[in-house]
Amino acid sequence: MGDATGTSGTDRAVKAKHRAMWALGDYAAVADELIPSLGAALVEACGIGAGTRVLDVAAGTGNAAIPAALAGADVVASDLTPELLDAGRLVAEGLGAELEWREADAEALPFADGTFDTVMSCVGVMFAPRHQAGADEMLRVCRPGGTIGLVNWTPESFVGRMFAMMKPYAPPPPPGAQPPPLWGDEEHVRALLGERVASVDARRAGVRVDRFTTPEELRDYFKENYGPTIAVYRNIADSPERVAALNRELAELARGHARFTGGADGMAMEWEYLLLTARRS
C-alpha cells in the first residue's frame, strides 16, 4: 500500500475517499452485466497464456484477472478497494479460477522491479488521480521485454463524456489529479510511457451495451450501482435543482449515444475504448 512509502496525510485522505467511492453501489454487477467481454479482449491482446506472470492493476472484481487465470497464467489481481477484491474472489471461486488478490495502490505498487511478464489494467488505472505515477509503477514492475496492456474509455465514449458531464457536480479533484478519460487518448498514453516501451500497438474498439430499454433506465442503473455516479449525486443531494439538472443531462447523453433498435432490447449503445499494448524496453 502507498501508506508504507511515506505518503502524506493528505494523500492518505485522498486514497481513503477513492477507496470508499468504489465501494459504493455494485461494481461487480456493472462489470458483469455491461462489459463482461472487455477483460477477455485485453487478455487476448496481451497474448497471456500458461505460465505467464501477470499483474492486473486496479483490477476491480477481476474482469481481466479472472480470464487471465483461466488462460493458465499466474495472476495477481491488485486493487485499492478491498470490497471489490472480496466480490472478485467469489466470482473466481464460482468459475474455478485460481489467483492471488492483493490490496494495493496503483500509484505505489508493493512489488519488486521487473516481477511480472505482463502488467495490464482494464478500465482501472485510468481512475488513479496521478496518471504519470500510475504509468511509472506499471512500467517499474514489468520485466524488460514484458508486455504492458491497457483498455481505457476514450474521452469521446459514453463513459468519457459522462465523466466530463458529472465534473461540475462533483467535489473538487485532489491536487495534481487528471481526468480519467485522458487514458483513452493514444497520444497521452504514449507520452506517459515514453521511451520505456517499444512496439506500441493502439486501436480503438467498442463494446456493445444493450441491457437498457430507455436512457432513463441506464441513468438510474448508474445512480444505483456505479460508485463515481453515486458519489456525485451524494455531493449535490441538498440541491434538488442540481439533481434534476444532472438527471436530465445524463438521460440526454445516453439518448445521444444510443441507437433505438425497435426490438426487445429497445436500445443499444457502442462504448468506445482504446486498447493499447506495448513491449517494455
XYZ file of C-alpha atoms in Angstrom:
281
model
C 0.000 0.000 0.000
C 1.034 3.576 -0.621
C 0.964 4.380 3.093
C 4.104 2.279 3.540
C 6.024 4.596 1.239
C 5.766 7.665 3.436
C 2.808 9.329 1.744
C 1.347 12.439 3.359
C -1.785 12.650 5.450
C -3.460 14.496 2.578
C -2.606 11.688 0.193
C -3.904 9.083 2.634
C -7.175 11.020 2.863
C -7.447 11.107 -0.945
C -6.883 7.344 -1.126
C -9.438 6.715 1.608
C -12.069 8.728 -0.296
C -11.200 6.934 -3.520
C -11.466 3.533 -1.837
C -14.822 4.435 -0.289
C -16.194 5.737 -3.612
C -15.508 2.474 -5.435
C -17.084 0.502 -2.588
C -20.404 2.277 -3.219
C -23.081 0.548 -5.258
C -22.333 -2.743 -7.008
C -19.357 -2.553 -9.359
C -19.338 -6.358 -9.678
C -22.751 -6.101 -11.342
C -21.622 -3.269 -13.623
C -18.587 -5.249 -14.802
C -20.528 -8.488 -15.232
C -23.710 -7.111 -16.792
C -22.366 -4.313 -19.011
C -18.777 -5.096 -20.026
C -18.181 -8.849 -19.470
C -16.146 -9.238 -22.689
C -13.745 -6.347 -22.090
C -11.252 -8.135 -19.855
C -11.010 -11.167 -22.123
C -10.265 -8.881 -25.081
C -7.324 -7.393 -23.169
C -6.028 -10.825 -22.126
C -6.093 -11.965 -25.749
C -4.363 -8.808 -26.992
C -1.592 -9.299 -24.414
C -1.018 -12.881 -25.534
C -1.429 -14.202 -21.994
C -1.190 -17.962 -21.598
C 0.033 -20.773 -19.373
C 2.886 -19.749 -17.087
C 2.707 -16.010 -17.777
C 3.262 -13.971 -14.594
C 0.513 -11.336 -14.706
C -0.361 -8.309 -12.588
C -3.778 -6.738 -13.080
C -3.582 -3.162 -11.750
C -6.782 -1.631 -10.348
C -8.362 -4.990 -11.105
C -11.715 -4.251 -9.511
C -13.638 -7.519 -9.353
C -11.304 -9.291 -11.772
C -12.844 -8.502 -15.153
C -9.415 -9.136 -16.774
C -7.596 -11.005 -14.000
C -10.037 -13.920 -13.963
C -9.863 -14.572 -17.752
C -6.059 -14.423 -17.447
C -6.118 -17.025 -14.683
C -8.474 -19.239 -16.697
C -5.955 -18.994 -19.564
C -3.398 -20.652 -17.280
C -1.456 -17.564 -16.159
C -0.034 -16.957 -12.677
C -2.106 -13.897 -11.756
C -2.118 -11.250 -9.045
C -5.215 -9.032 -9.022
C -4.478 -5.785 -7.154
C -6.894 -3.029 -6.194
C -7.191 -0.205 -3.680
C -10.710 -1.258 -2.626
C -10.962 -4.477 -0.567
C -14.720 -4.726 -1.134
C -14.098 -5.158 -4.871
C -11.464 -7.827 -4.229
C -13.882 -9.704 -1.971
C -16.521 -9.678 -4.711
C -13.932 -10.821 -7.248
C -12.904 -13.767 -5.070
C -16.489 -15.028 -5.082
C -16.705 -14.723 -8.877
C -13.377 -16.526 -9.303
C -14.407 -19.363 -6.977
C -17.600 -19.863 -8.959
C -15.610 -20.163 -12.180
C -12.844 -22.307 -10.729
C -10.183 -19.650 -11.332
C -7.158 -19.602 -9.012
C -5.336 -16.303 -8.497
C -3.970 -14.037 -5.774
C -5.972 -10.997 -4.629
C -3.890 -8.145 -3.187
C -4.920 -4.778 -1.764
C -2.598 -2.243 -3.408
C -2.404 1.372 -4.541
C -1.834 1.708 -8.303
C 0.458 4.673 -7.601
C 2.640 2.712 -5.121
C 2.583 -0.982 -6.032
C 4.008 -3.324 -3.361
C 6.030 -5.430 -5.820
C 9.701 -5.552 -6.747
C 11.038 -4.184 -10.037
C 10.550 -6.481 -13.018
C 8.364 -9.019 -11.184
C 5.805 -9.639 -13.940
C 5.792 -10.724 -17.591
C 2.575 -8.814 -18.263
C 1.213 -5.792 -16.397
C -2.278 -4.842 -17.504
C -5.255 -2.727 -16.499
C -8.811 -2.844 -17.799
C -10.627 0.494 -17.199
C -8.823 0.586 -13.848
C -5.555 2.533 -13.634
C -7.267 5.362 -15.543
C -9.038 6.264 -12.282
C -5.851 6.718 -10.240
C -5.530 10.504 -9.757
C -1.925 10.966 -10.945
C -1.537 9.437 -14.365
C 2.245 9.551 -14.536
C 2.584 7.848 -11.149
C 0.291 5.023 -12.272
C 2.148 4.556 -15.560
C 5.537 4.654 -13.824
C 4.533 1.924 -11.408
C 3.170 -0.358 -14.140
C 6.431 0.020 -16.045
C 8.574 -0.498 -12.938
C 7.092 -3.881 -12.038
C 7.132 -5.179 -15.633
C 10.262 -7.078 -16.670
C 12.322 -5.883 -19.666
C 10.722 -7.363 -22.774
C 7.447 -7.865 -20.925
C 4.032 -6.595 -22.010
C 2.060 -3.569 -20.887
C -1.636 -3.877 -21.755
C -4.346 -1.256 -21.305
C -8.037 -0.877 -22.013
C -9.398 2.596 -21.212
C -12.551 4.517 -22.103
C -11.885 7.239 -24.680
C -12.804 10.879 -23.990
C -15.417 10.617 -26.772
C -17.025 7.441 -25.415
C -20.258 7.408 -23.438
C -18.321 6.840 -20.193
C -15.747 9.517 -21.066
C -18.486 12.026 -21.823
C -20.335 11.035 -18.646
C -17.301 11.888 -16.500
C -16.928 15.248 -18.225
C -20.635 15.924 -17.673
C -20.519 14.981 -13.997
C -17.432 17.094 -13.229
C -19.304 20.365 -12.412
C -21.464 18.417 -9.944
C -18.582 16.534 -8.304
C -16.357 17.546 -5.370
C -13.128 19.281 -6.449
C -10.491 16.735 -7.569
C -7.348 16.337 -5.446
C -4.301 18.451 -6.384
C -2.482 17.051 -9.393
C -5.359 14.815 -10.477
C -6.053 14.441 -14.202
C -9.348 13.431 -15.869
C -9.620 9.614 -16.150
C -10.666 9.552 -19.851
C -7.307 11.055 -20.872
C -6.040 7.468 -20.567
C -8.205 6.749 -23.608
C -6.245 9.260 -25.714
C -3.425 7.456 -27.528
C -1.016 10.404 -27.522
C -1.499 10.923 -23.778
C -0.699 7.272 -23.049
C 2.310 7.281 -25.385
C 3.612 10.328 -23.507
C 3.098 8.615 -20.143
C 5.010 5.514 -21.259
C 7.636 7.430 -23.233
C 10.800 5.713 -24.439
C 10.467 2.970 -21.841
C 8.329 0.953 -24.266
C 8.607 -0.222 -27.859
C 6.305 -1.909 -30.362
C 3.265 0.096 -29.299
C 0.022 -1.148 -30.841
C -3.049 1.031 -30.255
C -6.537 0.790 -31.692
C -9.999 1.965 -30.837
C -12.766 -0.580 -30.463
C -16.224 -0.715 -28.959
C -18.225 -2.852 -26.570
C -21.949 -3.257 -27.265
C -24.231 -2.437 -24.339
C -27.853 -3.441 -24.907
C -29.122 -4.106 -21.411
C -31.306 -0.977 -21.227
C -34.567 -0.124 -22.947
C -34.549 3.638 -22.255
C -31.971 6.347 -21.476
C -33.639 6.898 -18.114
C -33.200 3.229 -17.210
C -29.468 3.479 -17.934
C -29.162 6.662 -15.871
C -30.950 5.112 -12.902
C -28.777 1.990 -13.132
C -25.637 4.133 -12.845
C -27.172 6.113 -9.966
C -27.747 2.856 -8.099
C -24.693 0.760 -8.997
C -21.703 2.838 -10.178
C -19.582 4.314 -7.381
C -18.438 7.539 -9.112
C -22.010 8.393 -10.159
C -23.371 7.641 -6.690
C -20.680 9.880 -5.157
C -21.588 12.784 -7.459
C -25.279 12.527 -6.599
C -24.419 12.443 -2.895
C -22.373 15.616 -3.365
C -25.421 17.516 -4.694
C -28.075 15.770 -2.582
C -29.009 19.022 -0.776
C -29.773 20.786 -4.091
C -32.905 19.378 -5.782
C -32.382 21.727 -8.728
C -28.896 20.376 -9.433
C -30.086 16.782 -9.007
C -32.846 17.421 -11.538
C -30.380 19.052 -13.938
C -27.956 16.131 -13.742
C -30.855 13.696 -14.183
C -31.776 15.451 -17.437
C -28.195 15.716 -18.687
C -27.347 12.062 -18.104
C -30.517 10.863 -19.808
C -29.845 13.152 -22.775
C -26.256 11.936 -23.006
C -27.438 8.333 -23.093
C -30.053 9.211 -25.719
C -27.397 10.837 -27.872
C -25.164 7.744 -27.760
C -27.968 5.211 -28.326
C -29.446 3.505 -31.328
C -33.084 2.556 -30.847
C -33.473 -0.933 -32.243
C -37.215 -1.365 -32.045
C -36.627 -4.916 -30.851
C -36.990 -6.449 -27.414
C -33.841 -4.672 -26.201
C -35.190 -1.296 -27.305
C -31.838 0.498 -27.142
C -28.253 -0.394 -27.961
C -25.022 1.531 -27.422
C -21.416 1.144 -28.503
C -18.991 2.272 -25.779
C -15.643 3.152 -27.339
C -12.343 2.227 -25.712
C -8.639 2.402 -26.523
C -6.827 -0.958 -26.496
C -3.068 -0.410 -26.243
C -0.293 -2.946 -25.851
C 3.437 -2.261 -25.723
C 6.700 -4.082 -25.020
C 8.768 -2.949 -22.050
C 12.162 -1.755 -23.318
